[in-house]
Tab-separated table of C-alpha atoms in Angstrom:
chain	number	residue	atom	x	y	z
A	214	MET	CA	121.556	87.877	114.887
A	215	GLY	CA	123.860	85.674	112.845
A	216	ILE	CA	126.952	86.570	114.909
A	217	ASP	CA	128.907	83.807	116.657
A	218	LYS	CA	131.821	85.993	117.735
A	219	ARG	CA	132.691	89.656	117.979
A	220	LYS	CA	133.531	90.993	114.516
A	221	ARG	CA	136.657	93.084	114.012
A	222	VAL	CA	135.790	96.012	111.753
A	223	VAL	CA	137.859	98.580	109.858
A	224	VAL	CA	136.249	101.778	108.556
A	225	ALA	CA	137.539	103.225	105.280
A	226	GLY	CA	136.875	106.951	105.028
A	227	THR	CA	136.589	109.845	107.475
A	228	GLY	CA	133.836	111.875	105.788
A	229	PHE	CA	130.543	110.058	106.221
A	230	GLY	CA	132.731	107.353	107.735
A	231	ARG	CA	132.486	109.324	110.983
A	232	ILE	CA	128.937	107.958	111.370
A	233	TYR	CA	130.343	104.423	111.131
A	234	LEU	CA	133.049	105.247	113.666
A	235	GLU	CA	130.390	106.539	116.043
A	236	ALA	CA	128.285	103.431	115.456
A	237	LEU	CA	131.150	101.114	116.354
A	238	THR	CA	132.232	102.966	119.493
A	239	SER	CA	129.188	104.598	121.090
A	240	SER	CA	128.133	102.985	124.364
A	241	ARG	CA	124.609	104.344	123.758
A	242	LEU	CA	123.801	101.920	120.928
A	243	LEU	CA	122.164	98.524	121.342
A	244	GLY	CA	123.868	95.779	119.355
A	245	ARG	CA	127.184	97.604	119.113
A	246	ASP	CA	128.922	95.103	121.412
A	247	TYR	CA	128.877	92.501	118.630
A	248	PHE	CA	131.504	94.598	116.822
A	249	GLU	CA	134.955	95.950	117.587
A	250	LEU	CA	136.482	98.926	115.776
A	251	ALA	CA	139.891	97.577	114.787
A	252	GLY	CA	141.282	100.233	112.478
A	253	LEU	CA	140.823	103.185	110.149
A	254	LEU	CA	141.761	103.239	106.463
A	255	ALA	CA	142.405	106.731	105.101
A	256	ARG	CA	144.908	108.767	103.116
A	257	GLY	CA	146.977	109.756	106.138
A	258	SER	CA	145.941	113.389	106.503
A	259	ASP	CA	146.266	115.219	109.800
A	260	TYR	CA	142.523	114.749	110.294
A	261	SER	CA	142.606	110.991	109.724
A	262	ARG	CA	145.596	110.645	112.060
A	263	SER	CA	143.729	112.557	114.755
A	264	CYS	CA	140.663	110.336	114.195
A	265	ALA	CA	142.724	107.185	114.643
A	266	GLU	CA	144.238	108.615	117.822
A	267	GLN	CA	140.813	109.655	119.119
A	268	TYR	CA	139.411	106.148	118.693
A	269	GLY	CA	142.612	104.407	119.749
A	270	VAL	CA	142.981	102.298	116.591
A	271	PRO	CA	145.675	101.831	113.935
A	272	LEU	CA	145.631	104.063	110.854
A	273	TYR	CA	146.153	102.207	107.582
A	274	THR	CA	146.971	104.206	104.465
A	275	GLU	CA	146.944	101.262	102.021
A	276	ALA	CA	144.449	98.414	101.745
A	277	GLU	CA	147.339	95.944	101.743
A	278	GLN	CA	148.176	97.020	105.304
A	279	ILE	CA	144.852	95.724	106.643
A	280	PRO	CA	145.553	92.467	108.535
A	281	ASP	CA	143.998	89.198	107.428
A	282	ASP	CA	142.257	88.780	110.795
A	283	ILE	CA	139.917	91.697	110.052
A	284	ASP	CA	136.375	90.403	109.530
A	285	ILE	CA	134.638	93.381	107.909
A	286	VAL	CA	135.651	96.588	106.172
A	287	CYS	CA	133.076	99.356	105.841
A	288	VAL	CA	133.942	101.111	102.575
A	289	VAL	CA	132.656	104.630	103.124
A	290	VAL	CA	134.514	106.319	100.282
A	291	ARG	CA	133.059	107.327	96.947
A	292	SER	CA	132.317	104.628	94.414
A	293	GLY	CA	132.629	105.085	90.680
A	294	ALA	CA	129.054	106.431	90.678
A	295	THR	CA	130.368	109.603	92.322
A	296	GLY	CA	133.873	109.647	90.880
A	297	GLY	CA	135.724	107.593	93.473
A	298	GLU	CA	137.559	104.284	93.788
A	299	GLY	CA	135.476	102.682	96.522
A	300	SER	CA	134.530	99.679	94.421
A	301	GLU	CA	138.133	98.928	93.476
A	302	LEU	CA	138.948	98.978	97.187
A	303	ALA	CA	135.979	96.710	97.937
A	304	GLN	CA	137.047	94.199	95.292
A	305	SER	CA	140.612	93.983	96.587
A	306	LEU	CA	139.315	93.224	100.076
A	307	LEU	CA	136.638	90.756	98.980
A	308	LYS	CA	139.154	88.717	96.998
A	309	ARG	CA	141.127	88.339	100.230
A	310	GLY	CA	138.054	86.935	101.965
A	311	ILE	CA	137.312	90.103	103.943
A	312	HIS	CA	133.602	90.914	104.081
A	313	VAL	CA	132.569	94.371	102.842
A	314	LEU	CA	129.741	96.776	103.606
A	315	GLN	CA	129.846	99.543	100.979
A	316	GLU	CA	128.070	102.874	101.295
A	317	HIS	CA	125.728	103.810	98.424
A	318	PRO	CA	125.395	104.830	95.631
A	319	VAL	CA	127.030	102.068	93.588
A	320	HIS	CA	126.570	101.496	89.843
A	321	THR	CA	125.176	98.182	88.640
A	322	LYS	CA	128.409	97.234	86.851
A	323	GLU	CA	130.378	97.895	90.026
A	324	ILE	CA	128.020	95.779	92.126
A	325	THR	CA	128.323	92.957	89.596
A	326	ALA	CA	132.122	93.118	89.799
A	327	ASN	CA	131.995	93.319	93.589
A	328	LEU	CA	129.748	90.257	93.809
A	329	LEU	CA	132.133	88.340	91.543
A	330	ALA	CA	135.059	89.317	93.782
A	331	ALA	CA	133.028	88.256	96.823
A	332	LYS	CA	132.402	84.864	95.261
A	333	GLN	CA	136.101	84.461	94.484
A	334	GLY	CA	137.018	85.229	98.091
A	335	ASN	CA	134.055	83.399	99.649
A	336	ALA	CA	133.075	86.665	101.309
A	337	ALA	CA	129.818	88.509	101.929
A	338	TYR	CA	129.165	91.861	100.241
A	339	ALA	CA	126.353	94.355	100.763
A	340	VAL	CA	125.472	97.889	99.717
A	341	ASN	CA	124.335	100.041	102.625
A	342	THR	CA	121.593	102.465	101.624
A	343	LEU	CA	121.330	103.419	105.331
A	344	TYR	CA	117.864	104.968	105.341
A	345	PRO	CA	115.798	101.742	105.185
A	346	ASN	CA	117.431	100.859	108.509
A	347	LEU	CA	116.520	104.091	110.289
A	348	ARG	CA	114.195	103.380	113.195
A	349	PRO	CA	111.264	105.464	111.794
A	350	THR	CA	111.650	103.811	108.390
A	351	ARG	CA	111.632	100.347	109.935
A	352	GLN	CA	108.398	101.288	111.711
A	353	PHE	CA	106.953	102.518	108.403
A	354	LEU	CA	107.999	99.326	106.610
A	355	ALA	CA	106.450	97.141	109.309
A	356	ALA	CA	103.144	98.984	108.909
A	357	ALA	CA	103.442	98.806	105.110
A	358	GLU	CA	103.920	95.040	105.255
A	359	TYR	CA	100.789	94.675	107.378
A	360	LEU	CA	98.833	96.885	104.982
A	361	ARG	CA	100.115	94.967	101.962
A	362	ARG	CA	99.087	91.628	103.465
A	363	HIS	CA	95.521	92.813	103.957
A	364	GLN	CA	94.818	95.112	101.008
A	365	ARG	CA	96.039	95.868	97.519
A	366	LEU	CA	98.235	98.957	97.338
A	367	GLU	CA	96.693	101.585	95.067
A	368	MET	CA	99.270	104.360	94.923
A	369	ILE	CA	102.637	105.737	96.019
A	370	ASP	CA	103.398	109.440	96.447
A	371	ALA	CA	107.056	110.320	97.006
A	372	ILE	CA	109.257	113.402	97.065
A	373	CYS	CA	113.022	113.706	97.593
A	374	ASN	CA	116.184	115.485	96.595
A	375	SER	CA	118.266	113.782	93.928
A	376	GLN	CA	120.925	112.577	96.390
A	377	MET	CA	118.224	110.683	98.294
A	378	ALA	CA	116.733	108.976	95.228
A	379	TYR	CA	118.841	105.809	95.603
A	380	PRO	CA	117.796	104.973	99.187
A	381	LEU	CA	114.233	106.186	98.576
A	382	LEU	CA	113.818	103.650	95.772
A	383	ASP	CA	115.118	100.974	98.139
A	384	VAL	CA	112.561	101.991	100.780
A	385	ILE	CA	109.693	102.043	98.264
A	386	GLY	CA	110.650	98.618	96.935
A	387	ARG	CA	110.622	97.171	100.435
A	388	ALA	CA	107.326	98.900	101.245
A	389	VAL	CA	105.462	97.516	98.225
A	390	GLY	CA	107.102	94.081	98.289
A	391	GLY	CA	109.444	94.372	95.307
A	392	LEU	CA	110.848	96.650	92.619
A	393	ARG	CA	109.670	94.820	89.504
A	394	PRO	CA	108.021	95.754	87.268
A	395	TRP	CA	109.107	99.386	87.126
A	396	SER	CA	108.838	102.208	84.602
A	397	PHE	CA	109.389	105.973	84.556
A	398	SER	CA	107.848	108.647	82.366
A	399	GLU	CA	109.936	111.527	81.080
A	400	PRO	CA	110.260	114.217	83.768
A	401	VAL	CA	108.363	117.490	83.639
A	402	GLN	CA	109.627	120.676	85.271
A	403	ALA	CA	107.910	124.046	85.008
A	404	GLU	CA	110.052	127.164	84.674
A	405	GLY	CA	111.195	128.358	88.075
A	406	HIS	CA	110.016	125.236	89.907
A	407	PRO	CA	112.555	123.346	92.065
A	408	PHE	CA	111.073	119.887	91.422
A	409	GLN	CA	110.930	117.574	88.437
A	410	SER	CA	107.781	115.428	88.348
A	411	LEU	CA	107.493	111.910	86.965
A	412	SER	CA	104.690	109.403	86.682
A	413	ALA	CA	106.051	105.935	87.330
A	414	THR	CA	105.361	102.377	88.370
A	415	LEU	CA	107.401	100.571	91.019
A	416	GLY	CA	106.663	97.022	92.033
A	417	GLY	CA	103.584	97.285	89.837
A	418	VAL	CA	102.135	100.111	91.965
A	419	PRO	CA	101.437	103.571	90.441
A	420	LEU	CA	103.950	106.138	91.698
A	421	THR	CA	103.991	109.930	91.554
A	422	LEU	CA	107.565	111.113	92.127
A	423	ARG	CA	108.939	114.630	92.586
A	424	ILE	CA	112.685	115.233	92.705
A	425	GLN	CA	114.657	118.348	93.571
A	426	ASN	CA	117.460	117.787	91.076
A	427	GLN	CA	119.633	120.684	92.209
A	428	VAL	CA	123.028	120.896	93.891
A	429	HIS	CA	125.308	123.592	95.287
A	430	PRO	CA	128.688	122.751	93.674
A	431	GLN	CA	130.696	124.004	96.674
A	432	ASP	CA	128.298	122.691	99.324
A	433	PRO	CA	126.584	119.571	97.922
A	434	ASP	CA	125.425	118.128	101.254
A	435	ASN	CA	123.320	121.188	102.076
A	436	HIS	CA	120.538	123.222	100.423
A	437	SER	CA	117.982	120.479	99.903
A	438	LEU	CA	114.421	121.597	100.570
A	439	LEU	CA	113.857	118.200	102.207
A	440	LEU	CA	115.442	114.744	102.257
A	441	HIS	CA	112.494	112.495	101.468
A	442	ARG	CA	108.814	111.973	102.206
A	443	LEU	CA	106.735	108.958	101.262
A	444	ALA	CA	103.090	107.875	101.298
A	445	ILE	CA	101.442	104.647	100.171
A	446	GLY	CA	97.708	104.208	99.898
A	447	SER	CA	95.185	101.390	99.844
A	448	GLU	CA	91.407	101.326	99.990
A	449	GLY	CA	91.676	101.565	103.770
A	450	GLY	CA	93.721	104.753	103.938
A	451	VAL	CA	97.136	106.335	103.503
A	452	LEU	CA	100.326	105.413	105.377
A	453	THR	CA	102.878	108.225	105.430
A	454	LEU	CA	106.507	108.564	106.441
A	455	ALA	CA	106.224	112.303	107.047
A	456	ASP	CA	109.972	112.883	106.937
A	457	THR	CA	113.150	110.844	106.644
A	458	HIS	CA	113.265	110.728	110.440
A	459	GLY	CA	109.540	110.245	111.066
A	460	PRO	CA	106.923	110.272	112.294
A	461	VAL	CA	104.820	107.528	110.715
A	462	LEU	CA	101.211	108.602	110.145
A	463	TRP	CA	98.035	106.701	109.314
A	464	ASN	CA	95.024	108.427	107.730
A	465	PRO	CA	91.966	106.157	107.554
A	466	ARG	CA	89.954	106.581	104.358
A	467	LEU	CA	86.961	108.872	104.751
A	468	HIS	CA	83.902	106.915	103.654
A	469	SER	CA	80.299	107.380	104.740
A	470	PRO	CA	77.165	105.420	103.807
A	471	ARG	CA	74.103	107.111	102.294
A	472	ASP	CA	70.526	107.133	103.488
A	473	GLN	CA	67.452	106.445	101.373
A	474	THR	CA	67.464	110.037	100.088
A	475	GLY	CA	71.076	109.768	98.888
A	476	ARG	CA	72.460	112.001	101.628
A	477	LEU	CA	75.626	110.999	103.500
A	478	ILE	CA	74.982	109.587	106.967
A	479	LEU	CA	77.296	111.495	109.307
A	480	SER	CA	76.552	109.815	112.640
A	481	GLY	CA	74.673	107.006	114.291
A	482	GLU	CA	74.287	103.374	113.339
A	483	GLY	CA	76.432	102.264	110.419
A	484	THR	CA	79.001	105.062	110.820
A	485	GLU	CA	81.326	103.328	113.300
A	486	ARG	CA	84.288	103.808	110.960
A	487	LEU	CA	83.861	107.582	111.336
A	488	ALA	CA	84.555	107.353	115.081
A	489	VAL	CA	88.278	106.628	114.651
A	490	PRO	CA	90.764	109.531	114.660
A	491	SER	CA	91.316	111.034	111.217
A	492	MET	CA	95.078	110.885	111.837
A	493	VAL	CA	97.085	108.515	114.018
A	494	THR	CA	100.813	108.641	114.773
A	495	LEU	CA	102.280	105.134	114.694
A	496	GLY	CA	105.468	104.252	116.539
A	497	ASP	CA	107.667	106.951	118.042
A	498	THR	CA	106.102	110.315	118.793
A	499	ASP	CA	109.134	112.063	120.309
A	500	MET	CA	111.241	113.479	117.497
A	501	ARG	CA	115.014	113.624	117.879
A	502	SER	CA	117.140	116.698	117.281
A	503	TYR	CA	119.611	116.661	114.409
A	504	HIS	CA	122.375	116.328	117.003
A	505	ASP	CA	120.784	113.064	118.150
A	506	ILE	CA	120.119	111.955	114.575
A	507	PHE	CA	123.835	112.195	113.815
A	508	ALA	CA	124.855	110.642	117.142
A	509	LEU	CA	122.157	107.958	117.450
A	510	THR	CA	119.699	107.504	114.587
A	511	TRP	CA	122.199	107.142	111.754
A	512	PRO	CA	124.706	105.070	113.771
A	513	GLU	CA	121.836	102.766	114.826
A	514	ALA	CA	121.086	102.218	111.134
A	515	VAL	CA	124.734	101.328	110.489
A	516	ILE	CA	124.576	98.698	113.238
A	517	GLN	CA	121.407	97.284	111.663
A	518	ALA	CA	123.184	97.040	108.294
A	519	LEU	CA	126.159	95.306	109.905
A	520	HIS	CA	123.856	92.754	111.538
A	521	SER	CA	122.277	92.033	108.137
A	522	LEU	CA	125.739	91.555	106.645
A	523	CYS	CA	126.613	89.199	109.497
A	524	ALA	CA	123.538	87.129	108.673
A	525	ASP	CA	124.907	86.793	105.128
A	526	ILE	CA	128.297	85.841	106.565
A	527	ALA	CA	126.778	83.132	108.755
A	528	GLN	CA	124.342	81.906	106.086
A	529	PRO	CA	126.034	81.992	102.664
A	530	GLU	CA	122.799	80.871	100.989
A	531	ARG	CA	121.400	84.370	101.708
A	532	ARG	CA	124.065	86.127	99.660
A	533	LYS	CA	122.539	85.570	96.222
A	534	GLN	CA	119.232	87.138	97.203
A	535	SER	CA	120.977	90.054	98.925
A	536	GLY	CA	123.092	90.630	95.835
A	537	GLN	CA	120.097	90.487	93.507
A	538	TRP	CA	118.285	93.085	95.582
A	539	ALA	CA	121.298	95.417	95.544
A	540	LEU	CA	121.545	95.026	91.764
A	541	SER	CA	117.847	95.769	91.297
A	542	VAL	CA	117.957	98.935	93.411
A	543	SER	CA	120.960	100.171	91.432
A	544	MET	CA	119.302	99.360	88.098
A	545	VAL	CA	116.136	101.278	88.985
A	546	TRP	CA	118.231	104.220	90.197
A	547	SER	CA	120.294	104.220	86.983
A	548	ASP	CA	117.091	104.256	84.925
A	549	LEU	CA	115.744	107.180	86.946
A	550	THR	CA	118.931	109.260	86.917
A	551	ALA	CA	119.323	108.777	83.167
A	552	ARG	CA	115.915	110.405	82.759
A	553	ILE	CA	116.294	113.335	85.150
A	554	GLY	CA	119.816	114.175	83.958
A	555	MET	CA	122.557	116.067	85.748
A	556	PRO	CA	121.471	118.296	88.635
A	557	ALA	CA	121.076	122.003	88.041
A	558	LEU	CA	123.711	124.093	89.819
A	559	ILE	CA	122.425	126.468	92.480
A	560	GLN	CA	124.262	128.770	94.889
A	561	PRO	CA	121.857	129.954	97.590
A	562	GLY	CA	123.112	131.513	100.789
A	563	GLU	CA	122.896	129.961	104.229
A	564	PRO	CA	119.210	129.355	105.041
A	565	GLU	CA	117.639	131.461	107.780
A	566	PRO	CA	116.277	129.272	110.596
A	567	VAL	CA	112.657	129.617	111.695
A	568	SER	CA	111.932	129.732	115.416
A	569	VAL	CA	110.035	126.633	116.524
A	570	GLN	CA	108.848	128.515	119.597
A	571	ALA	CA	107.478	131.328	117.434
A	572	LEU	CA	105.579	128.821	115.290
A	573	THR	CA	104.254	127.098	118.413
A	574	ASP	CA	103.049	130.404	119.843
A	575	ILE	CA	101.393	131.466	116.586
A	576	VAL	CA	99.552	128.170	116.262
A	577	SER	CA	98.395	128.229	119.889
A	578	GLN	CA	96.977	131.734	119.371
A	579	ALA	CA	95.399	131.072	115.978
A	580	CYS	CA	92.163	129.608	117.301
A	581	ASP	CA	91.873	131.386	120.667
């Protein structure tokens, strides 16, 4: 895994940084033992002090207080892309030779400056888009790679909210084997519709993209109709990541030969391809609750990202390629966001939950 000794890690930030803290301390995660939580960097609020006490680590309120024997700092505070100073923090650490994993989104100019600082300090730097490392996404990407090796990809169909556009572009690029060439049409949005629609090309593959470019100004992390959904198709069928957290689905292409009269042959000799299931679930079939997603799925993805960073630490020749990929993802995202513009402000109330049991009962009765 590219790790020759246990890495001492400091987490900067106690918002989404809580996922990183869980990743570095949960005994339920495979691969966590390669890392040791060695501190928390925060502003010194009552909450951050209680976090440091809970995890039994020092609380640092200034980057200069972080000891030189720290291997990695996870910068989980806002970058300039969202009005924060995360990249300035990253640069100060990288110049000291401390490796940095920075949470997305990060502007291209910031990544360029961060990579320069990393070179000056002989350190490794990576942007963590998190979602490509989720277990269901890794299963989807493995299937996509197999499909890509055997057939030409014909189309991509994707839908997301605007906050998920950055990692979704990363996932699509990995699925199709690259981001270049890319292009986006101007978005179209009908009156009263929540989604903007764009025709695009990513990695040379035609893409239809729909984005819910809306945000609640007082509650920006909620009120998305969905996070993201993605399908790629070839002549053999369609591979779908049905939701951010799975499952992965495969739909074989429906194709039937014709007889001498021109009618489709529906059974018998020559129709063996029609005998396969019209839908197959690949990989995991048991879906986790959101409690488990926060406690396991997302922290697992953080550990995966840390292992990738450690590979760059151990093999400096990898760093250029990793940096180029991070730059490309950010460039594509900047192009897209420039076209869709600022999100529309919405203020819906708390959504009413739908009973899963009621849905299950209705479906079971529908065909009785």
